[in-house]
Coordinates of C-alpha atoms in Angstrom, one line a residue:
X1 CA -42.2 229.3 77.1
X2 CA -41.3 232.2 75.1
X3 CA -37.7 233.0 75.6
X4 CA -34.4 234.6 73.5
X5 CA -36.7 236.8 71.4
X6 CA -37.6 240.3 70.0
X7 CA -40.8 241.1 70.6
X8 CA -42.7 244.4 69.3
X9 CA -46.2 245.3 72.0
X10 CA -48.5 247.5 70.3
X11 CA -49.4 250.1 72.7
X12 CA -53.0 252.3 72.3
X13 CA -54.4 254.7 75.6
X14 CA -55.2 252.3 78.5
X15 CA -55.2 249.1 76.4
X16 CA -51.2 249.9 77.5
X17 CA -51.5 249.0 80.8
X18 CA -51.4 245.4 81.1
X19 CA -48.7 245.4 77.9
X20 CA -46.0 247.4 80.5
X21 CA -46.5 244.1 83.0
X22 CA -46.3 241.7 80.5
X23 CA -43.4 243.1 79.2
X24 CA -41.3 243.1 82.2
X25 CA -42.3 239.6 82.9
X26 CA -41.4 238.5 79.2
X27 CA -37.7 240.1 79.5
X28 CA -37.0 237.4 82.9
X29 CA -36.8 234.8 79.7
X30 CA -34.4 236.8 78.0
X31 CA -36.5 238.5 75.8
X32 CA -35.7 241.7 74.3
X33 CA -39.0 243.7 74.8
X34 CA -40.0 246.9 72.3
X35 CA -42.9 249.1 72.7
X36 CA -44.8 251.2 70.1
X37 CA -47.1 253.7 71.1
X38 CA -49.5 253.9 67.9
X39 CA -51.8 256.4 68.9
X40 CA -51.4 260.1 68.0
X41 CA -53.0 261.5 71.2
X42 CA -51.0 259.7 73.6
X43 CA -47.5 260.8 72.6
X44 CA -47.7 264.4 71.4
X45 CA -47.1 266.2 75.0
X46 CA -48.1 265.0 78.5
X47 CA -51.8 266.0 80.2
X48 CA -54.4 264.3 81.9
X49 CA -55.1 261.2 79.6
X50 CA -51.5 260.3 79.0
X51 CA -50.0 260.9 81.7
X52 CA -50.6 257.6 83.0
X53 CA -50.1 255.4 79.5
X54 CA -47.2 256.9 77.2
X55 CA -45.1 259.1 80.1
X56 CA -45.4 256.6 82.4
X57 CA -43.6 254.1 80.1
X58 CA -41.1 256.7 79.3
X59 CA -40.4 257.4 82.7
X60 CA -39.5 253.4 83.2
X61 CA -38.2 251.9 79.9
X62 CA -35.3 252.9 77.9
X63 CA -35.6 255.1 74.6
X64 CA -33.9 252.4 72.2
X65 CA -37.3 250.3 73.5
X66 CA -39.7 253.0 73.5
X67 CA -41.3 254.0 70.0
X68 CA -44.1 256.4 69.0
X69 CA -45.4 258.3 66.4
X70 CA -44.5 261.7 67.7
X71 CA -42.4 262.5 64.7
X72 CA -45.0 261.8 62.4
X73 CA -47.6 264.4 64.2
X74 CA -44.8 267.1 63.9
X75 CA -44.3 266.0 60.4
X76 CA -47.7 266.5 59.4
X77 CA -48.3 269.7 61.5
X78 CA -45.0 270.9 59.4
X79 CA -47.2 269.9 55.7
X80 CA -50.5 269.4 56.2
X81 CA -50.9 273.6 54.8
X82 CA -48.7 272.6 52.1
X83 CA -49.0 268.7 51.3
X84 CA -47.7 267.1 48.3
X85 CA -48.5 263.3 48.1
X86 CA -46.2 261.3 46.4
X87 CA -48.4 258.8 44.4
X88 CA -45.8 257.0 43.4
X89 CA -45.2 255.9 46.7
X90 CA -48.8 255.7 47.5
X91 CA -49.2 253.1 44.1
X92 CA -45.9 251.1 45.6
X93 CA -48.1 250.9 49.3
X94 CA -51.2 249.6 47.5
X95 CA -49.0 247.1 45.7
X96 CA -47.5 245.5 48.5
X97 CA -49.7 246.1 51.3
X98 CA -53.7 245.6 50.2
X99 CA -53.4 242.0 50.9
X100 CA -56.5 242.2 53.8
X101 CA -58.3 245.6 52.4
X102 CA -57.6 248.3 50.1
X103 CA -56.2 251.4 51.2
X104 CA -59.6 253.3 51.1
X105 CA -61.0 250.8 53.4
X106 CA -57.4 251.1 56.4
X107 CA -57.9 255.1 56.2
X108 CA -61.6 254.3 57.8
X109 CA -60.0 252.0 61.1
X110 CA -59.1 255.6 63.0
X111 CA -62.0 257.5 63.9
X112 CA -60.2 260.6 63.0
X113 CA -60.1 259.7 59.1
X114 CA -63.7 258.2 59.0
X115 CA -65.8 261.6 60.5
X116 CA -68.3 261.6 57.1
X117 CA -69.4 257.9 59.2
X118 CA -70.2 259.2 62.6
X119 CA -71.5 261.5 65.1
X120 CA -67.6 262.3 67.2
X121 CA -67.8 265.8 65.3
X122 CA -65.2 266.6 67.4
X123 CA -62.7 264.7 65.1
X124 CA -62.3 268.1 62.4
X125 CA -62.9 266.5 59.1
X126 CA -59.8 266.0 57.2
X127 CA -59.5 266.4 53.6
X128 CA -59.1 263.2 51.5
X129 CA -55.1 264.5 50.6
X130 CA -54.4 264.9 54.9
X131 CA -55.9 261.4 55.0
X132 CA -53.2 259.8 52.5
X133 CA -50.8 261.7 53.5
X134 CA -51.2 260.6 57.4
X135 CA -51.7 257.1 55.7
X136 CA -48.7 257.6 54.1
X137 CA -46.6 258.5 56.5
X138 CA -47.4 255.4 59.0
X139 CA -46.9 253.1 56.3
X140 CA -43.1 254.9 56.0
X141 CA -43.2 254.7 59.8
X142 CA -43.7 251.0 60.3
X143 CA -41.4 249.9 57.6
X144 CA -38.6 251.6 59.3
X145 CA -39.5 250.7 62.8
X146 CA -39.8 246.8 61.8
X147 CA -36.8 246.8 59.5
X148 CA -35.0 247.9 62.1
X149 CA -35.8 246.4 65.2
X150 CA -36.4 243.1 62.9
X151 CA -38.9 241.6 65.6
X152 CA -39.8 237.9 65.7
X153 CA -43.1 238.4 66.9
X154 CA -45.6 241.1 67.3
X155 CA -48.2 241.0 70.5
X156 CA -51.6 243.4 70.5
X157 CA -54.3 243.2 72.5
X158 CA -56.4 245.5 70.7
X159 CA -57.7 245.9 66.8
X160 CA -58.7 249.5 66.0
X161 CA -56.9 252.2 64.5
X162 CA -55.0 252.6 61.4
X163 CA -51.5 252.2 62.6
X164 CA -52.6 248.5 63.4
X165 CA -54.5 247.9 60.0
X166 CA -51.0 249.4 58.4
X167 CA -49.2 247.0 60.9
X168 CA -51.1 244.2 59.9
X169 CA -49.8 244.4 56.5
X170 CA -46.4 245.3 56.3
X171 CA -46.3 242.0 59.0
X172 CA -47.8 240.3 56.9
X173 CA -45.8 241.1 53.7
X174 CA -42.8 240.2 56.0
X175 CA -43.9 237.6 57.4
X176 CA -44.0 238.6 61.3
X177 CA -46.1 237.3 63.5
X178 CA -48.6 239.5 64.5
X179 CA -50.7 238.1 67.2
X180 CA -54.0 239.9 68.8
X181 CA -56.9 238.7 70.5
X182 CA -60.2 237.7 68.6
X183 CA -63.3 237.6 71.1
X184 CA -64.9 234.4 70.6
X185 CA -68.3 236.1 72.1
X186 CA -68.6 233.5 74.7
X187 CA -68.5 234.4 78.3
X188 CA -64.6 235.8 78.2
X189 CA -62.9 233.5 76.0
X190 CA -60.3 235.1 73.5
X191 CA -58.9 233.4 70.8
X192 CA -55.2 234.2 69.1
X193 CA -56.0 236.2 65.5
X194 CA -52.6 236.6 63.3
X195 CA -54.7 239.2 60.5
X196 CA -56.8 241.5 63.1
X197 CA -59.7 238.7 63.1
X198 CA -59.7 240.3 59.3
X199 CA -60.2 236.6 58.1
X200 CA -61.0 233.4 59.6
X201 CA -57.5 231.8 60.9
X202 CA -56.6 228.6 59.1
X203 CA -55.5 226.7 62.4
X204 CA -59.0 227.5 63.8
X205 CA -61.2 226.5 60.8
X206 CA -58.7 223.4 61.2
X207 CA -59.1 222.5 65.0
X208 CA -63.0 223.4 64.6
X209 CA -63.3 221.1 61.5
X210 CA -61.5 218.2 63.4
X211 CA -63.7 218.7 66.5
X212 CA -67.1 218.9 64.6
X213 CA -65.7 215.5 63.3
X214 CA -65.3 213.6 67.2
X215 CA -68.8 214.0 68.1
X216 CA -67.5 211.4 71.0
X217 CA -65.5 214.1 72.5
X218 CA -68.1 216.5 72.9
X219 CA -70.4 215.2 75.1
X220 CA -69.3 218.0 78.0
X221 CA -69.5 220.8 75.6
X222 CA -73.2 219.5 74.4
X223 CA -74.4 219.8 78.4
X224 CA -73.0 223.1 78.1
X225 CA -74.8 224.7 74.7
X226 CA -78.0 222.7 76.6
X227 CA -77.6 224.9 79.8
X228 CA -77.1 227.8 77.8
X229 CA -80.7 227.6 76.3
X230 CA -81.8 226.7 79.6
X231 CA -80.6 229.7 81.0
X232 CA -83.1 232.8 81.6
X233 CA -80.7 235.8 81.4
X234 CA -78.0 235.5 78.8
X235 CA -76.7 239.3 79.2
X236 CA -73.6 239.6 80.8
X237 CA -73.3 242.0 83.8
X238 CA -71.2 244.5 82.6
X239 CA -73.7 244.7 80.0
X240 CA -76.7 244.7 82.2
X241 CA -74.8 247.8 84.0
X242 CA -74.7 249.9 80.9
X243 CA -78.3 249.1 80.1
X244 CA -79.0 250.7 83.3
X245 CA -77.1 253.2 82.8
X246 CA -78.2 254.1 79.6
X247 CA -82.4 253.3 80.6
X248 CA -82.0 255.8 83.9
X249 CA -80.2 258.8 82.8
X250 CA -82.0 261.6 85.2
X251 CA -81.5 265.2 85.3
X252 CA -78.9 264.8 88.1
X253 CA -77.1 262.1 86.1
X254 CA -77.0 264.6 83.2
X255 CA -75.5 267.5 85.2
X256 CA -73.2 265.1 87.1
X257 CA -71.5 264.0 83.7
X258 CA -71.3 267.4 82.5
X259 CA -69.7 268.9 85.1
X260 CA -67.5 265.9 85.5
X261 CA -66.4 265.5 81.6
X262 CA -66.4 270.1 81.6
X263 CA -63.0 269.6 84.0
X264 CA -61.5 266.8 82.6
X265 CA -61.7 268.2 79.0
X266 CA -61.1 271.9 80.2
X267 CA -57.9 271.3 82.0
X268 CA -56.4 269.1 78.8
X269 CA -58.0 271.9 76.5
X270 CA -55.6 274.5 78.7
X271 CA -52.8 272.5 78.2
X272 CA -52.9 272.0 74.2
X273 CA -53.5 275.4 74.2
X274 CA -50.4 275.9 75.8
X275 CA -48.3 273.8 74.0
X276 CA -49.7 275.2 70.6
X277 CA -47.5 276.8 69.2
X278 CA -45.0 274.1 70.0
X279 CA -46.9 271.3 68.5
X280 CA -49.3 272.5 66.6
X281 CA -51.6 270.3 67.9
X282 CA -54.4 272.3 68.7
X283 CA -57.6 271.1 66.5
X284 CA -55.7 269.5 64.0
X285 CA -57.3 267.3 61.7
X286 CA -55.6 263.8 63.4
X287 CA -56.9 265.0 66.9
X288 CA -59.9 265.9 68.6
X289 CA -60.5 269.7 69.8
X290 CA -61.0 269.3 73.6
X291 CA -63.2 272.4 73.7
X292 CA -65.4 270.6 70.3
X293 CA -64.9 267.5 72.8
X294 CA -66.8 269.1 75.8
X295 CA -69.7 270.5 73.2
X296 CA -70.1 266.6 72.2
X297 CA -70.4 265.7 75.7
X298 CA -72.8 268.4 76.6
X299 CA -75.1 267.4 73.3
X300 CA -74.4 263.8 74.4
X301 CA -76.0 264.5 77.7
X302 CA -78.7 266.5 76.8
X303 CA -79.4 263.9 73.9
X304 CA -79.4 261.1 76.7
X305 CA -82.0 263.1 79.6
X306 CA -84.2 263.6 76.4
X307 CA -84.6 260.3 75.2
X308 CA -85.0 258.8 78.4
X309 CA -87.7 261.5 79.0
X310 CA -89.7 261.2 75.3
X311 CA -88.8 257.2 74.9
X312 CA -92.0 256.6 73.1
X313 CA -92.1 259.4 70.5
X314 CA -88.6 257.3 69.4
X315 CA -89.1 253.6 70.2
X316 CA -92.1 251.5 70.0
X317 CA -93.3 248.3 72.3
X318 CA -92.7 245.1 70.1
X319 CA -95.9 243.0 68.9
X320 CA -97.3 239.8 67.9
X321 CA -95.7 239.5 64.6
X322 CA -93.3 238.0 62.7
X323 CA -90.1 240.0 62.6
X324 CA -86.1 240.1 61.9
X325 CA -84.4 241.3 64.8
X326 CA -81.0 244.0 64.3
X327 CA -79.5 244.9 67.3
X328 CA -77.7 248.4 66.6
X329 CA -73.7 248.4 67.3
X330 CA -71.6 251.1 68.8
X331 CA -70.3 253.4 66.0
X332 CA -67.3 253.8 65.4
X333 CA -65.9 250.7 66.8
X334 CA -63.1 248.1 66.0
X335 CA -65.9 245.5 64.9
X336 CA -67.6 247.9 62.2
X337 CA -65.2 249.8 60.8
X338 CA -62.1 247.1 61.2
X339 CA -64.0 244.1 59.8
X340 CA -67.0 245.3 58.4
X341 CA -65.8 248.8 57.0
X342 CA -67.9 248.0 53.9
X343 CA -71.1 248.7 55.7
X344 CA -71.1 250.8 58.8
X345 CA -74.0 252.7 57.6
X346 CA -76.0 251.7 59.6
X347 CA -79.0 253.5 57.9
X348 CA -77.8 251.9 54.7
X349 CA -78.0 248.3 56.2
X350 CA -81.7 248.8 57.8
X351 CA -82.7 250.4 54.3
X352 CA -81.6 247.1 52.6
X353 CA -82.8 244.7 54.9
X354 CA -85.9 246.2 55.1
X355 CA -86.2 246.3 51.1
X356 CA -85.1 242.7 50.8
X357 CA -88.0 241.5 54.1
X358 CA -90.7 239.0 52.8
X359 CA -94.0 240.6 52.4
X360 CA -95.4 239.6 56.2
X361 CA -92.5 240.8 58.2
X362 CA -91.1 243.5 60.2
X363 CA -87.8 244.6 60.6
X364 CA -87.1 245.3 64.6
X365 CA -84.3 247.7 64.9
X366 CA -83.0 247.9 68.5
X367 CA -80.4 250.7 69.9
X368 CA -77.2 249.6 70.9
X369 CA -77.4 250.9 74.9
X370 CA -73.9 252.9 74.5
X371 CA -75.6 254.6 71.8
X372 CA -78.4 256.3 73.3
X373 CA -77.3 259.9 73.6
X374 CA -74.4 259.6 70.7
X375 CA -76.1 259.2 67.6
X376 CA -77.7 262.3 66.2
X377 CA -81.7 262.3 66.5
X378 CA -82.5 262.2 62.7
X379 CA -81.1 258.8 62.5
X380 CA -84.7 257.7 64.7
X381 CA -86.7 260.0 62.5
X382 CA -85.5 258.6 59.4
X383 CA -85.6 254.9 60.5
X384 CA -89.2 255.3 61.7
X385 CA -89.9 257.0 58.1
X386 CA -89.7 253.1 56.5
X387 CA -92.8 251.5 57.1
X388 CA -92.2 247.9 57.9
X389 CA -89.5 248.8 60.6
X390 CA -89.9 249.7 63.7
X391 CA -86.9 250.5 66.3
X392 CA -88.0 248.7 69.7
X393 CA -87.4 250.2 72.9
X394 CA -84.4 248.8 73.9
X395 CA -85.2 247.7 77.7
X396 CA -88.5 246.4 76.9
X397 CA -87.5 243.0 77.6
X398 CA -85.0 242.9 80.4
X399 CA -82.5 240.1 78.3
X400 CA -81.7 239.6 75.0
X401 CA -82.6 236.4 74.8
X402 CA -86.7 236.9 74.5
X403 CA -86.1 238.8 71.3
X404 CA -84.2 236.3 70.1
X405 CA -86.3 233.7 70.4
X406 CA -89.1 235.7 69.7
X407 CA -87.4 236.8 66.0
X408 CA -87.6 235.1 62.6
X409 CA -83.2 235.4 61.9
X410 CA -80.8 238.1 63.7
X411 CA -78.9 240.3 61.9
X412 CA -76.2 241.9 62.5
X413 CA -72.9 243.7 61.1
X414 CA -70.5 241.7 63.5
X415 CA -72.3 241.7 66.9
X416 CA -72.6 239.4 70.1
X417 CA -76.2 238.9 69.4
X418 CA -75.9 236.4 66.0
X419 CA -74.0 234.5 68.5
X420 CA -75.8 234.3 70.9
X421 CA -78.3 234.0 68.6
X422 CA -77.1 230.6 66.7
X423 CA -76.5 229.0 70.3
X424 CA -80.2 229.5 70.7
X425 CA -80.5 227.6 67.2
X426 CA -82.0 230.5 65.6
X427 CA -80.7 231.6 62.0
X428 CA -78.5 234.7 62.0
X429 CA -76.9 237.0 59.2
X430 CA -73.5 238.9 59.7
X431 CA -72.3 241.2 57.5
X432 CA -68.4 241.1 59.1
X433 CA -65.6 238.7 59.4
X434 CA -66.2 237.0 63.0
X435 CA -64.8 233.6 64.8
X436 CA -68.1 232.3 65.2
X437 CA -68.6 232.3 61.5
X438 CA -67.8 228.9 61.1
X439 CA -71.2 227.9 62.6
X440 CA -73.6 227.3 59.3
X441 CA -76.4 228.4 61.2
X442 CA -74.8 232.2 60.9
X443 CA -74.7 233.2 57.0
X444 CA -72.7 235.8 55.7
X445 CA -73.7 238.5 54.2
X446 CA -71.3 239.5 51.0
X447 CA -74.1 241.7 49.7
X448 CA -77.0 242.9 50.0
X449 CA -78.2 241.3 46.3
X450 CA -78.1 238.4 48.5
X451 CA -80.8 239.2 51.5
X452 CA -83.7 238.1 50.0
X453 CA -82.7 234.1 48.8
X454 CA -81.5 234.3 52.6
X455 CA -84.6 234.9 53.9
X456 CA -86.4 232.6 51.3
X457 CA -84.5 229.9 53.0
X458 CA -86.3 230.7 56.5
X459 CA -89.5 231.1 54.8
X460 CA -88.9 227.8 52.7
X461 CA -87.8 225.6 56.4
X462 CA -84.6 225.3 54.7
X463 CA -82.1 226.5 57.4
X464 CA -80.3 224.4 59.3
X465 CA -82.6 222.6 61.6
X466 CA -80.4 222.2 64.9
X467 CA -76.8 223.4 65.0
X468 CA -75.8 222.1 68.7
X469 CA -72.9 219.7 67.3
X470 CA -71.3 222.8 65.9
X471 CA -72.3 224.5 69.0
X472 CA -70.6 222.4 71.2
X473 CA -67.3 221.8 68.5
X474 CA -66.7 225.7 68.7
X475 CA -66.9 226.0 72.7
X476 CA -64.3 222.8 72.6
X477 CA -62.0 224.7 69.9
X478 CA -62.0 227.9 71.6
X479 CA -61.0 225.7 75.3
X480 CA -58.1 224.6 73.1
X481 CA -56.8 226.7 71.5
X482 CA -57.7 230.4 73.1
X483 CA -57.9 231.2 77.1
X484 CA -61.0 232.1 79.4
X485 CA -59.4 235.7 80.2
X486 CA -61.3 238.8 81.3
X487 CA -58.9 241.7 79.9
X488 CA -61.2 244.2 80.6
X489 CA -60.6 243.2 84.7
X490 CA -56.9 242.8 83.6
X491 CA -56.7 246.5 82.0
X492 CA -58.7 247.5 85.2
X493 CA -56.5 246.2 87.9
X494 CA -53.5 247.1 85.8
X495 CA -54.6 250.6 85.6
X496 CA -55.0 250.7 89.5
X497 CA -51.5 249.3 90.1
X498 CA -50.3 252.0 87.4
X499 CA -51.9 254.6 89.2
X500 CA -50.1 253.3 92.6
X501 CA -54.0 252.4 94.2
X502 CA -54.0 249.9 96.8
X503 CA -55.1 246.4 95.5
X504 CA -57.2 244.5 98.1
X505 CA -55.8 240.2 98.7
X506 CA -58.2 238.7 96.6
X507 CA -57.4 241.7 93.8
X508 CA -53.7 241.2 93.7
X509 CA -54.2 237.3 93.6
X510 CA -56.6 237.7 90.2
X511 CA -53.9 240.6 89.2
X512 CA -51.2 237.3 88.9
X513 CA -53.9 234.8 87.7
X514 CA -54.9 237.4 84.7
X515 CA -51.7 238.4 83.8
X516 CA -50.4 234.3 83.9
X517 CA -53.4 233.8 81.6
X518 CA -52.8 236.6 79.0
X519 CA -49.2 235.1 79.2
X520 CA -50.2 231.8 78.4
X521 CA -52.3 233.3 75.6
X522 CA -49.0 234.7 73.8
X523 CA -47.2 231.3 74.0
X524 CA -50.2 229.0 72.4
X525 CA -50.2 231.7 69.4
X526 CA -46.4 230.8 69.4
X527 CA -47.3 227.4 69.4
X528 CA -49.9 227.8 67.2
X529 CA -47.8 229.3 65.0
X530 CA -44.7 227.1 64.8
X531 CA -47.2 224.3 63.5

């Protein structure tokens, strides 16, 4: 049990709402419970997005427990025409606080500071001085807030943005315990991460070693990696919905999501408008433009009906032929440019890969289904411009698991699929830090120098042969020591009971299970910890 202590929850947009219940059940122990809102967009003035996440906290919790970086947008509204960076300071940050990445590398975990990397052009593009001068700022931000409140424990359930990476530092520098979750890729099982899931934790590459070790013990976990291969379908719904979604996009779909995302981003648009001259919020270089957003949507929409209408002149039916397999990710996203920030180019990576293939094989290059409609069309042109790849139409086969097993190795930056991908014992290349990275049959990938002795091993027979020992040690490490929690339903019924929307029986009874669960999550990391 987690009792007499100060804890700091990192607050972000709807990843909130489970936080404000977790909080009030932490204070019945007599813990002293702080909140910091990190994001930019959620604490600047009310409308429709925030209303429900940032206000509604402020509404219910006291100011000494409420913090957000409010003072900071004013601050860099007030300089950003006129901004002098202090490089002295800046040299003094990079000193103490490039233990996980380099400061180039943190300014890319906010979508707003990494727009030369993807397609969101409503984020304006900031200059490289407004970048390290926002940087700058939340490093001066964070030093304060955790000097002051002096927390023994930090709690997160999310990884993107910069205010976390910069978190993730200075907690680190002070030694603070900052705990997040780390996705362990199987079914909904989460894992406790104390640097962002930016390295592999020590205690896990501990309990995994020691489990690999007691092949006796595993016997249950074995059946289990067996069924898995026996299964036909390895995609999970929520997955197999969006790949529905994204494969069925009609005219009326289109004009319904227009019309839809046209009021939404209208009636915010009105109100930053409004409070303009206040704020000086409107299209500043830390915040999306809500008219730029609506433009975005329309393209996205348009961009969506026509590929679903001219699918072949994009993607190709696979063949009989020996090929690598790269499942596309979403971009931006907490797993690219958080752990992998090195290579989310994704152009770059296919270009590499390809370059690096043996002589006989293709490269297939499959679209990530949240994707289709985002990404500008010259990235298909100029990936079917290399000749021995060819991007696969992504609902060819209806589960993942046939191109799998039908590919030579999986690659991927830091994606689901080498997973799933080693529990079907076939090879698989990551480019990112992941928790299933202590499974040999997943190589990473430190450079690109390095692709083509990797695939010389698959050519030569000289990859691991069968991998379900390891298999079976990390399902038994992640039963241990992490929790079988779906926070996506937790975030979903918090959000209704936020919103004051009647919960059915059976939803208020999986409300308490879900929030007991992520509650028993925080105190193992304790545990953990404390070892």
């Amino acid at each position: 049990m987690i009792e007499n202590k100060k804890i700091l929850l990192i607050c972000k947009e709807t990843f909130s709402y489970p936080l404000y219940f977790l909080g009030k059940e932490l204070e019945k122990n007599n813990n002293e419970i702080h909140y910091f809102f990190v994001h930019n967009t959620d604490v600047t003035h009310k409308n429709v997005f925030n209303k429900f996440t940032y206000f509604y906290f402020k509404e219910r919790i006291k100011d000494k427990y409420l913090h957000d970086v409010k003072d900071l947008n004013i601050e860099f509204f007030k300089q950003r025409k006129n901004i002098h960076l202090d490089y002295n300071r800046l040299k003094e940050i990079e000193k103490k606080y490039t233990f996980f990445k380099g400061l180039n590398n943190q300014i890319l975990s906010s979508q707003m500071t990494s727009t030369p990397y993807h397609d969101r052009y409503f984020y304006p593009k900031s200059t490289y001085e407004e970048n390290c001068y926002w940087l700058l700022l939340n490093y001066n931000k964070t030093e304060e807030l955790l000097n002051s409140i002096e927390p023994d424990y930090i709690f997160d359930i999310g990884t993107e943005e910069i205010q976390r990476t910069i978190i993730n530092e200075v907690a680190n520098y002070k030694k603070i315990p900052y705990i997040s979750i780390e996705s362990t890729r199987y079914e909904t099982f989460i894992i406790p991460t104390f640097n962002l899931g930016l390295q592999l934790d020590q205690y896990f590459l501990k309990a995994y070693e020691s489990n690999k070790n007691q092949i006796n013990s595993l016997h249950e976990y074995i059946d289990e990696v067996k069924n898995y291969r026996a299964k036909t379908h390895i995609l999970s719904d929520k997955f197999q919905d969006l790949m529905d979604y994204s494969h069925s996009f009609t005219l009326g779909d289109m004009l319904k999501y227009i019309l839809i995302k046209t009021y939404r981003y209208a009636l915010s648009g009105v109100q930053d408008f409004i409070k303009k001259k206040k704020y000086m919020h409107f299209n500043s270089p830390i915040d999306g433009n809500s008219f730029k957003k609506i433009l975005w949507h329309y393209n996205y929409a348009f961009r969506k009906f026509l590929l679903n209408l001219n699918m072949s002149s994009f993607f190709k039916a696979p063949a009989k032929e020996k090929y690598a397999f790269m499942p596309l990710h979403l971009i931006p996203e907490s797993t690219t440019f958080v752990k992998a920030p090195m290579y989310v180019n994704e152009l770059n990576n296919i270009q590499a890969v390809a370059k690096s293939l043996p002589i006989d094989w293709k490269l297939y290059v499959k679209e990530h289904p949240a994707m289709i409609g985002e990404r500008n069309l010259n990235f298909y042109r100029n990936v079917n411009k290399i000749p021995n790849v060819k991007l696969v139409t992504s609902n060819y086969y209806e589960d993942p698991k046939t191109w799998i097993e039908n590919s030579a190795v999986v690659i991927t930056i830091a994606g689901t699929s080498a997973f799933e991908a080693t529990m079907l014992n076939i090879p698989a290349m990551v480019f990112g830090n992941v928790s299933y990275n202590v499974l040999s049959n997943i190589k990473l990938v430190k450079s690109f120098n390095e692709l083509e002795s990797l695939f010389n091993l698959i050519e030569s027979n000289s990859w691991l042969k069968d991998n379900t020992i390891e298999c079976a040690a990390y399902l038994k490490t992640i039963s241990e020591v992490g929790v079988n929690l779906d926070y996506n339903q937790l975030i979903k019924l918090a959000s209704k009971k936020i919103h004051s929307e009647p919960l059915e029986k059976q939803e208020k009874e999986d409300f308490v299970v879900l929030l007991n669960c992520l509650i028993n999550f925080f105190e193992k990391a304790v545990s953990i910890k404390k070892q």
